[in-house]
mmCIF file with all atom_site columns, C-alpha atoms in Angstrom:
data_model
loop_
_atom_site.group_PDB
_atom_site.id
_atom_site.type_symbol
_atom_site.label_atom_id
_atom_site.label_alt_id
_atom_site.label_comp_id
_atom_site.label_asym_id
_atom_site.label_entity_id
_atom_site.label_seq_id
_atom_site.pdbx_PDB_ins_code
_atom_site.Cartn_x
_atom_site.Cartn_y
_atom_site.Cartn_z
_atom_site.occupancy
_atom_site.B_iso_or_equiv
_atom_site.pdbx_formal_charge
_atom_site.auth_seq_id
_atom_site.auth_comp_id
_atom_site.auth_asym_id
_atom_site.auth_atom_id
_atom_site.pdbx_PDB_model_num
ATOM 1   C CA . MET A 1 1   ? -190.084 -99.985  45.513 1.00 74.00 ? 1   MET A CA 1
ATOM 2   C CA . LEU A 1 2   ? -191.734 -101.939 42.731 1.00 86.00 ? 2   LEU A CA 1
ATOM 3   C CA . ILE A 1 3   ? -191.481 -105.698 43.353 1.00 86.00 ? 3   ILE A CA 1
ATOM 4   C CA . LEU A 1 4   ? -193.254 -107.411 40.450 1.00 88.00 ? 4   LEU A CA 1
ATOM 5   C CA . GLY A 1 5   ? -192.948 -106.563 36.766 1.00 85.00 ? 5   GLY A CA 1
ATOM 6   C CA . GLU A 1 6   ? -190.181 -106.080 34.239 1.00 88.00 ? 6   GLU A CA 1
ATOM 7   C CA . LYS A 1 7   ? -189.069 -102.829 35.901 1.00 88.00 ? 7   LYS A CA 1
ATOM 8   C CA . GLY A 1 8   ? -189.340 -104.185 39.431 1.00 88.00 ? 8   GLY A CA 1
ATOM 9   C CA . LEU A 1 9   ? -187.166 -106.390 41.561 1.00 94.00 ? 9   LEU A CA 1
ATOM 10  C CA . SER A 1 10  ? -188.419 -109.557 39.863 1.00 92.00 ? 10  SER A CA 1
ATOM 11  C CA . GLY A 1 11  ? -187.369 -108.131 36.480 1.00 93.00 ? 11  GLY A CA 1
ATOM 12  C CA . LEU A 1 12  ? -183.877 -107.468 37.810 1.00 95.00 ? 12  LEU A CA 1
ATOM 13  C CA . VAL A 1 13  ? -183.642 -110.979 39.237 1.00 95.00 ? 13  VAL A CA 1
ATOM 14  C CA . LYS A 1 14  ? -184.853 -112.412 35.899 1.00 95.00 ? 14  LYS A CA 1
ATOM 15  C CA . ARG A 1 15  ? -182.071 -110.558 34.048 1.00 96.00 ? 15  ARG A CA 1
ATOM 16  C CA . LEU A 1 16  ? -179.502 -111.815 36.574 1.00 97.00 ? 16  LEU A CA 1
ATOM 17  C CA . LEU A 1 17  ? -180.825 -115.356 36.073 1.00 97.00 ? 17  LEU A CA 1
ATOM 18  C CA . ASP A 1 18  ? -180.451 -114.894 32.305 1.00 97.00 ? 18  ASP A CA 1
ATOM 19  C CA . LEU A 1 19  ? -176.798 -113.946 32.796 1.00 98.00 ? 19  LEU A CA 1
ATOM 20  C CA . LEU A 1 20  ? -176.284 -116.850 35.175 1.00 97.00 ? 20  LEU A CA 1
ATOM 21  C CA . PHE A 1 21  ? -177.853 -119.239 32.662 1.00 98.00 ? 21  PHE A CA 1
ATOM 22  C CA . LEU A 1 22  ? -175.654 -118.003 29.804 1.00 98.00 ? 22  LEU A CA 1
ATOM 23  C CA . GLY A 1 23  ? -172.545 -118.148 31.991 1.00 97.00 ? 23  GLY A CA 1
ATOM 24  C CA . GLY A 1 24  ? -173.507 -121.636 33.111 1.00 97.00 ? 24  GLY A CA 1
ATOM 25  C CA . ILE A 1 25  ? -173.815 -122.792 29.518 1.00 98.00 ? 25  ILE A CA 1
ATOM 26  C CA . GLY A 1 26  ? -170.370 -121.349 28.815 1.00 97.00 ? 26  GLY A CA 1
ATOM 27  C CA . LEU A 1 27  ? -168.872 -123.160 31.804 1.00 97.00 ? 27  LEU A CA 1
ATOM 28  C CA . PHE A 1 28  ? -170.696 -126.359 30.889 1.00 98.00 ? 28  PHE A CA 1
ATOM 29  C CA . LEU A 1 29  ? -169.231 -126.279 27.377 1.00 98.00 ? 29  LEU A CA 1
ATOM 30  C CA . SER A 1 30  ? -165.731 -125.483 28.652 1.00 97.00 ? 30  SER A CA 1
ATOM 31  C CA . LEU A 1 31  ? -165.613 -128.285 31.229 1.00 97.00 ? 31  LEU A CA 1
ATOM 32  C CA . PRO A 1 32  ? -162.974 -130.470 29.512 1.00 95.00 ? 32  PRO A CA 1
ATOM 33  C CA . TRP A 1 33  ? -160.510 -127.584 29.448 1.00 94.00 ? 33  TRP A CA 1
ATOM 34  C CA . SER A 1 34  ? -161.432 -125.941 32.731 1.00 94.00 ? 34  SER A CA 1
ATOM 35  C CA . VAL A 1 35  ? -161.207 -129.235 34.688 1.00 91.00 ? 35  VAL A CA 1
ATOM 36  C CA . LYS A 1 36  ? -157.722 -129.898 33.243 1.00 89.00 ? 36  LYS A CA 1
ATOM 37  C CA . TRP A 1 37  ? -156.682 -126.358 34.101 1.00 90.00 ? 37  TRP A CA 1
ATOM 38  C CA . TYR A 1 38  ? -158.054 -126.640 37.640 1.00 86.00 ? 38  TYR A CA 1
ATOM 39  C CA . MET A 1 39  ? -156.372 -129.999 38.207 1.00 85.00 ? 39  MET A CA 1
ATOM 40  C CA . SER A 1 40  ? -153.068 -128.559 37.009 1.00 84.00 ? 40  SER A CA 1
ATOM 41  C CA . LEU A 1 41  ? -153.397 -125.813 39.635 1.00 85.00 ? 41  LEU A CA 1
ATOM 42  C CA . LEU A 1 42  ? -153.773 -128.536 42.277 1.00 78.00 ? 42  LEU A CA 1
ATOM 43  C CA . PHE A 1 43  ? -150.730 -130.409 40.865 1.00 71.00 ? 43  PHE A CA 1
ATOM 44  C CA . TYR A 1 44  ? -152.826 -133.362 39.713 1.00 72.00 ? 44  TYR A CA 1
ATOM 45  C CA . ARG A 1 45  ? -152.114 -135.093 36.455 1.00 71.00 ? 45  ARG A CA 1
ATOM 46  C CA . PRO A 1 46  ? -155.268 -135.779 34.451 1.00 66.00 ? 46  PRO A CA 1
ATOM 47  C CA . GLY A 1 47  ? -156.171 -139.418 34.788 1.00 74.00 ? 47  GLY A CA 1
ATOM 48  C CA . GLU A 1 48  ? -158.859 -141.387 36.509 1.00 72.00 ? 48  GLU A CA 1
ATOM 49  C CA . LYS A 1 49  ? -159.808 -138.439 38.719 1.00 84.00 ? 49  LYS A CA 1
ATOM 50  C CA . TYR A 1 50  ? -160.138 -136.228 35.644 1.00 88.00 ? 50  TYR A CA 1
ATOM 51  C CA . TRP A 1 51  ? -162.698 -138.508 33.994 1.00 89.00 ? 51  TRP A CA 1
ATOM 52  C CA . PHE A 1 52  ? -164.686 -138.947 37.196 1.00 89.00 ? 52  PHE A CA 1
ATOM 53  C CA . LEU A 1 53  ? -164.776 -135.200 37.872 1.00 90.00 ? 53  LEU A CA 1
ATOM 54  C CA . LEU A 1 54  ? -165.604 -134.402 34.264 1.00 93.00 ? 54  LEU A CA 1
ATOM 55  C CA . PHE A 1 55  ? -168.520 -136.858 34.232 1.00 94.00 ? 55  PHE A CA 1
ATOM 56  C CA . PHE A 1 56  ? -169.671 -135.698 37.672 1.00 95.00 ? 56  PHE A CA 1
ATOM 57  C CA . LEU A 1 57  ? -169.588 -132.025 36.668 1.00 96.00 ? 57  LEU A CA 1
ATOM 58  C CA . TYR A 1 58  ? -171.438 -132.725 33.416 1.00 98.00 ? 58  TYR A CA 1
ATOM 59  C CA . VAL A 1 59  ? -174.219 -134.551 35.273 1.00 97.00 ? 59  VAL A CA 1
ATOM 60  C CA . THR A 1 60  ? -174.587 -132.022 38.080 1.00 98.00 ? 60  THR A CA 1
ATOM 61  C CA . GLY A 1 61  ? -174.052 -129.094 35.716 1.00 98.00 ? 61  GLY A CA 1
ATOM 62  C CA . PHE A 1 62  ? -176.845 -130.277 33.440 1.00 98.00 ? 62  PHE A CA 1
ATOM 63  C CA . PHE A 1 63  ? -179.300 -130.487 36.330 1.00 98.00 ? 63  PHE A CA 1
ATOM 64  C CA . ALA A 1 64  ? -178.116 -127.159 37.766 1.00 98.00 ? 64  ALA A CA 1
ATOM 65  C CA . LEU A 1 65  ? -178.748 -125.516 34.380 1.00 98.00 ? 65  LEU A CA 1
ATOM 66  C CA . GLN A 1 66  ? -182.187 -127.100 34.340 1.00 98.00 ? 66  GLN A CA 1
ATOM 67  C CA . ILE A 1 67  ? -182.916 -125.599 37.777 1.00 98.00 ? 67  ILE A CA 1
ATOM 68  C CA . VAL A 1 68  ? -181.842 -122.128 36.631 1.00 98.00 ? 68  VAL A CA 1
ATOM 69  C CA . TYR A 1 69  ? -183.929 -122.514 33.458 1.00 98.00 ? 69  TYR A CA 1
ATOM 70  C CA . GLU A 1 70  ? -187.031 -123.476 35.446 1.00 98.00 ? 70  GLU A CA 1
ATOM 71  C CA . ILE A 1 71  ? -186.547 -120.582 37.874 1.00 98.00 ? 71  ILE A CA 1
ATOM 72  C CA . ARG A 1 72  ? -186.293 -118.262 34.860 1.00 97.00 ? 72  ARG A CA 1
ATOM 73  C CA . GLN A 1 73  ? -189.628 -119.625 33.612 1.00 97.00 ? 73  GLN A CA 1
ATOM 74  C CA . ILE A 1 74  ? -191.227 -118.952 36.990 1.00 96.00 ? 74  ILE A CA 1
ATOM 75  C CA . PHE A 1 75  ? -189.907 -115.387 36.992 1.00 96.00 ? 75  PHE A CA 1
ATOM 76  C CA . LYS A 1 76  ? -191.396 -114.825 33.531 1.00 95.00 ? 76  LYS A CA 1
ATOM 77  C CA . THR A 1 77  ? -194.843 -115.489 34.953 1.00 94.00 ? 77  THR A CA 1
ATOM 78  C CA . LEU A 1 78  ? -194.090 -113.318 37.985 1.00 92.00 ? 78  LEU A CA 1
ATOM 79  C CA . ASN A 1 79  ? -193.139 -110.452 35.698 1.00 92.00 ? 79  ASN A CA 1
ATOM 80  C CA . ARG A 1 80  ? -196.434 -110.910 33.828 1.00 92.00 ? 80  ARG A CA 1
ATOM 81  C CA . ARG A 1 81  ? -198.209 -110.820 37.199 1.00 90.00 ? 81  ARG A CA 1
ATOM 82  C CA . ASN A 1 82  ? -199.738 -114.246 36.621 1.00 90.00 ? 82  ASN A CA 1
ATOM 83  C CA . PRO A 1 83  ? -197.766 -116.668 38.828 1.00 92.00 ? 83  PRO A CA 1
ATOM 84  C CA . PHE A 1 84  ? -200.566 -119.109 39.645 1.00 93.00 ? 84  PHE A CA 1
ATOM 85  C CA . LYS A 1 85  ? -200.340 -121.343 36.588 1.00 95.00 ? 85  LYS A CA 1
ATOM 86  C CA . MET A 1 86  ? -199.907 -125.087 36.318 1.00 97.00 ? 86  MET A CA 1
ATOM 87  C CA . ASP A 1 87  ? -196.695 -124.427 34.352 1.00 97.00 ? 87  ASP A CA 1
ATOM 88  C CA . ASN A 1 88  ? -195.146 -123.108 37.569 1.00 97.00 ? 88  ASN A CA 1
ATOM 89  C CA . VAL A 1 89  ? -196.264 -126.218 39.444 1.00 98.00 ? 89  VAL A CA 1
ATOM 90  C CA . LYS A 1 90  ? -194.565 -128.355 36.783 1.00 98.00 ? 90  LYS A CA 1
ATOM 91  C CA . SER A 1 91  ? -191.441 -126.183 36.951 1.00 98.00 ? 91  SER A CA 1
ATOM 92  C CA . LEU A 1 92  ? -191.256 -126.538 40.729 1.00 98.00 ? 92  LEU A CA 1
ATOM 93  C CA . ASN A 1 93  ? -191.635 -130.310 40.440 1.00 98.00 ? 93  ASN A CA 1
ATOM 94  C CA . ARG A 1 94  ? -188.824 -130.410 37.843 1.00 98.00 ? 94  ARG A CA 1
ATOM 95  C CA . ILE A 1 95  ? -186.679 -128.312 40.194 1.00 98.00 ? 95  ILE A CA 1
ATOM 96  C CA . ALA A 1 96  ? -187.353 -130.838 42.951 1.00 98.00 ? 96  ALA A CA 1
ATOM 97  C CA . THR A 1 97  ? -186.419 -133.771 40.728 1.00 98.00 ? 97  THR A CA 1
ATOM 98  C CA . ALA A 1 98  ? -183.232 -132.077 39.566 1.00 98.00 ? 98  ALA A CA 1
ATOM 99  C CA . SER A 1 99  ? -182.313 -131.200 43.156 1.00 98.00 ? 99  SER A CA 1
ATOM 100 C CA . PHE A 1 100 ? -182.778 -134.787 44.312 1.00 98.00 ? 100 PHE A CA 1
ATOM 101 C CA . LEU A 1 101 ? -180.701 -136.070 41.374 1.00 98.00 ? 101 LEU A CA 1
ATOM 102 C CA . ILE A 1 102 ? -177.909 -133.617 42.189 1.00 98.00 ? 102 ILE A CA 1
ATOM 103 C CA . SER A 1 103 ? -177.965 -134.756 45.821 1.00 98.00 ? 103 SER A CA 1
ATOM 104 C CA . ILE A 1 104 ? -177.685 -138.387 44.675 1.00 97.00 ? 104 ILE A CA 1
ATOM 105 C CA . ALA A 1 105 ? -174.696 -137.448 42.511 1.00 97.00 ? 105 ALA A CA 1
ATOM 106 C CA . TYR A 1 106 ? -173.054 -135.754 45.500 1.00 97.00 ? 106 TYR A CA 1
ATOM 107 C CA . ILE A 1 107 ? -173.702 -138.820 47.647 1.00 96.00 ? 107 ILE A CA 1
ATOM 108 C CA . VAL A 1 108 ? -171.825 -140.858 45.017 1.00 94.00 ? 108 VAL A CA 1
ATOM 109 C CA . LYS A 1 109 ? -169.059 -138.246 45.084 1.00 94.00 ? 109 LYS A CA 1
ATOM 110 C CA . ILE A 1 110 ? -168.741 -138.730 48.858 1.00 93.00 ? 110 ILE A CA 1
ATOM 111 C CA . ILE A 1 111 ? -167.628 -142.306 48.160 1.00 90.00 ? 111 ILE A CA 1
ATOM 112 C CA . PHE A 1 112 ? -164.786 -141.183 45.870 1.00 84.00 ? 112 PHE A CA 1
ATOM 113 C CA . PHE A 1 113 ? -163.888 -137.637 46.960 1.00 84.00 ? 113 PHE A CA 1
ATOM 114 C CA . ASN A 1 114 ? -165.339 -136.840 50.346 1.00 86.00 ? 114 ASN A CA 1
ATOM 115 C CA . SER A 1 115 ? -165.162 -133.333 51.704 1.00 89.00 ? 115 SER A CA 1
ATOM 116 C CA . PHE A 1 116 ? -167.099 -131.306 54.226 1.00 93.00 ? 116 PHE A CA 1
ATOM 117 C CA . MET A 1 117 ? -168.487 -129.112 51.441 1.00 94.00 ? 117 MET A CA 1
ATOM 118 C CA . THR A 1 118 ? -169.799 -132.164 49.582 1.00 94.00 ? 118 THR A CA 1
ATOM 119 C CA . ILE A 1 119 ? -171.783 -133.232 52.646 1.00 95.00 ? 119 ILE A CA 1
ATOM 120 C CA . ILE A 1 120 ? -173.197 -129.701 52.997 1.00 96.00 ? 120 ILE A CA 1
ATOM 121 C CA . LEU A 1 121 ? -174.216 -129.650 49.324 1.00 96.00 ? 121 LEU A CA 1
ATOM 122 C CA . VAL A 1 122 ? -176.044 -132.969 49.721 1.00 97.00 ? 122 VAL A CA 1
ATOM 123 C CA . MET A 1 123 ? -178.068 -131.459 52.547 1.00 97.00 ? 123 MET A CA 1
ATOM 124 C CA . VAL A 1 124 ? -178.705 -128.208 50.642 1.00 98.00 ? 124 VAL A CA 1
ATOM 125 C CA . PHE A 1 125 ? -180.027 -129.990 47.555 1.00 98.00 ? 125 PHE A CA 1
ATOM 126 C CA . ILE A 1 126 ? -182.181 -132.385 49.586 1.00 98.00 ? 126 ILE A CA 1
ATOM 127 C CA . ILE A 1 127 ? -183.733 -129.431 51.420 1.00 98.00 ? 127 ILE A CA 1
ATOM 128 C CA . THR A 1 128 ? -184.172 -127.598 48.101 1.00 98.00 ? 128 THR A CA 1
ATOM 129 C CA . GLY A 1 129 ? -185.925 -130.644 46.664 1.00 98.00 ? 129 GLY A CA 1
ATOM 130 C CA . PHE A 1 130 ? -188.335 -130.940 49.578 1.00 98.00 ? 130 PHE A CA 1
ATOM 131 C CA . PHE A 1 131 ? -188.963 -127.189 49.597 1.00 98.00 ? 131 PHE A CA 1
ATOM 132 C CA . SER A 1 132 ? -189.764 -127.286 45.865 1.00 98.00 ? 132 SER A CA 1
ATOM 133 C CA . VAL A 1 133 ? -192.189 -130.202 46.307 1.00 98.00 ? 133 VAL A CA 1
ATOM 134 C CA . ILE A 1 134 ? -194.018 -128.347 49.092 1.00 98.00 ? 134 ILE A CA 1
ATOM 135 C CA . LEU A 1 135 ? -194.055 -125.065 47.153 1.00 98.00 ? 135 LEU A CA 1
ATOM 136 C CA . ALA A 1 136 ? -195.359 -126.888 44.068 1.00 98.00 ? 136 ALA A CA 1
ATOM 137 C CA . GLU A 1 137 ? -198.267 -128.213 46.115 1.00 98.00 ? 137 GLU A CA 1
ATOM 138 C CA . VAL A 1 138 ? -199.003 -124.723 47.480 1.00 97.00 ? 138 VAL A CA 1
ATOM 139 C CA . PHE A 1 139 ? -198.982 -123.353 43.924 1.00 97.00 ? 139 PHE A CA 1
ATOM 140 C CA . ARG A 1 140 ? -201.188 -126.246 42.721 1.00 97.00 ? 140 ARG A CA 1
ATOM 141 C CA . GLN A 1 141 ? -203.770 -125.442 45.372 1.00 97.00 ? 141 GLN A CA 1
ATOM 142 C CA . ALA A 1 142 ? -203.565 -121.725 44.523 1.00 96.00 ? 142 ALA A CA 1
ATOM 143 C CA . VAL A 1 143 ? -204.155 -122.539 40.841 1.00 96.00 ? 143 VAL A CA 1
ATOM 144 C CA . ILE A 1 144 ? -207.238 -124.582 41.759 1.00 95.00 ? 144 ILE A CA 1
ATOM 145 C CA . VAL A 1 145 ? -208.630 -121.740 43.887 1.00 94.00 ? 145 VAL A CA 1
ATOM 146 C CA . LYS A 1 146 ? -207.858 -119.203 41.157 1.00 92.00 ? 146 LYS A CA 1
ATOM 147 C CA . GLU A 1 147 ? -209.566 -121.308 38.478 1.00 91.00 ? 147 GLU A CA 1
ATOM 148 C CA . GLU A 1 148 ? -212.651 -121.760 40.674 1.00 89.00 ? 148 GLU A CA 1
ATOM 149 C CA . ASN A 1 149 ? -212.670 -118.039 41.336 1.00 88.00 ? 149 ASN A CA 1
ATOM 150 C CA . ASP A 1 150 ? -212.368 -117.269 37.632 1.00 84.00 ? 150 ASP A CA 1
ATOM 151 C CA . LEU A 1 151 ? -215.379 -119.497 36.906 1.00 81.00 ? 151 LEU A CA 1
ATOM 152 C CA . THR A 1 152 ? -217.600 -117.695 39.396 1.00 79.00 ? 152 THR A CA 1
ATOM 153 C CA . ILE A 1 153 ? -217.072 -114.292 37.839 1.00 57.00 ? 153 ILE A CA 1
#
């Protein structure tokens, strides 16, 4: 099975990420209506909780879209079979920043609307942030080795 390239697994994942990104933009734009609809299903009247949830979902949604966008950029370089670029290091660092900001937002949410899932999401995004920082450093070192190798040829 072909892994890298437009016709390989990475190409399929890139197309799925494109769909996820477009769907995320649609959800992001529909938040005022979808939050009201969801709250009506839970028998809540829109009020203070509505505005908090709307603001919270806009903040976390923006950073989640940024993460998906950056992953899409990384997969573009994978499909071109040139993943060791400083652009990928920058993308991984932006993913880390966005992950940490999402975890901070969820920590704030714990104060107002605590749930077991919220606590799990805080942990997931903190781990994602640390993983992205470490992976960015691995990629940075790989870029340095690749550039040195390219100079010796």
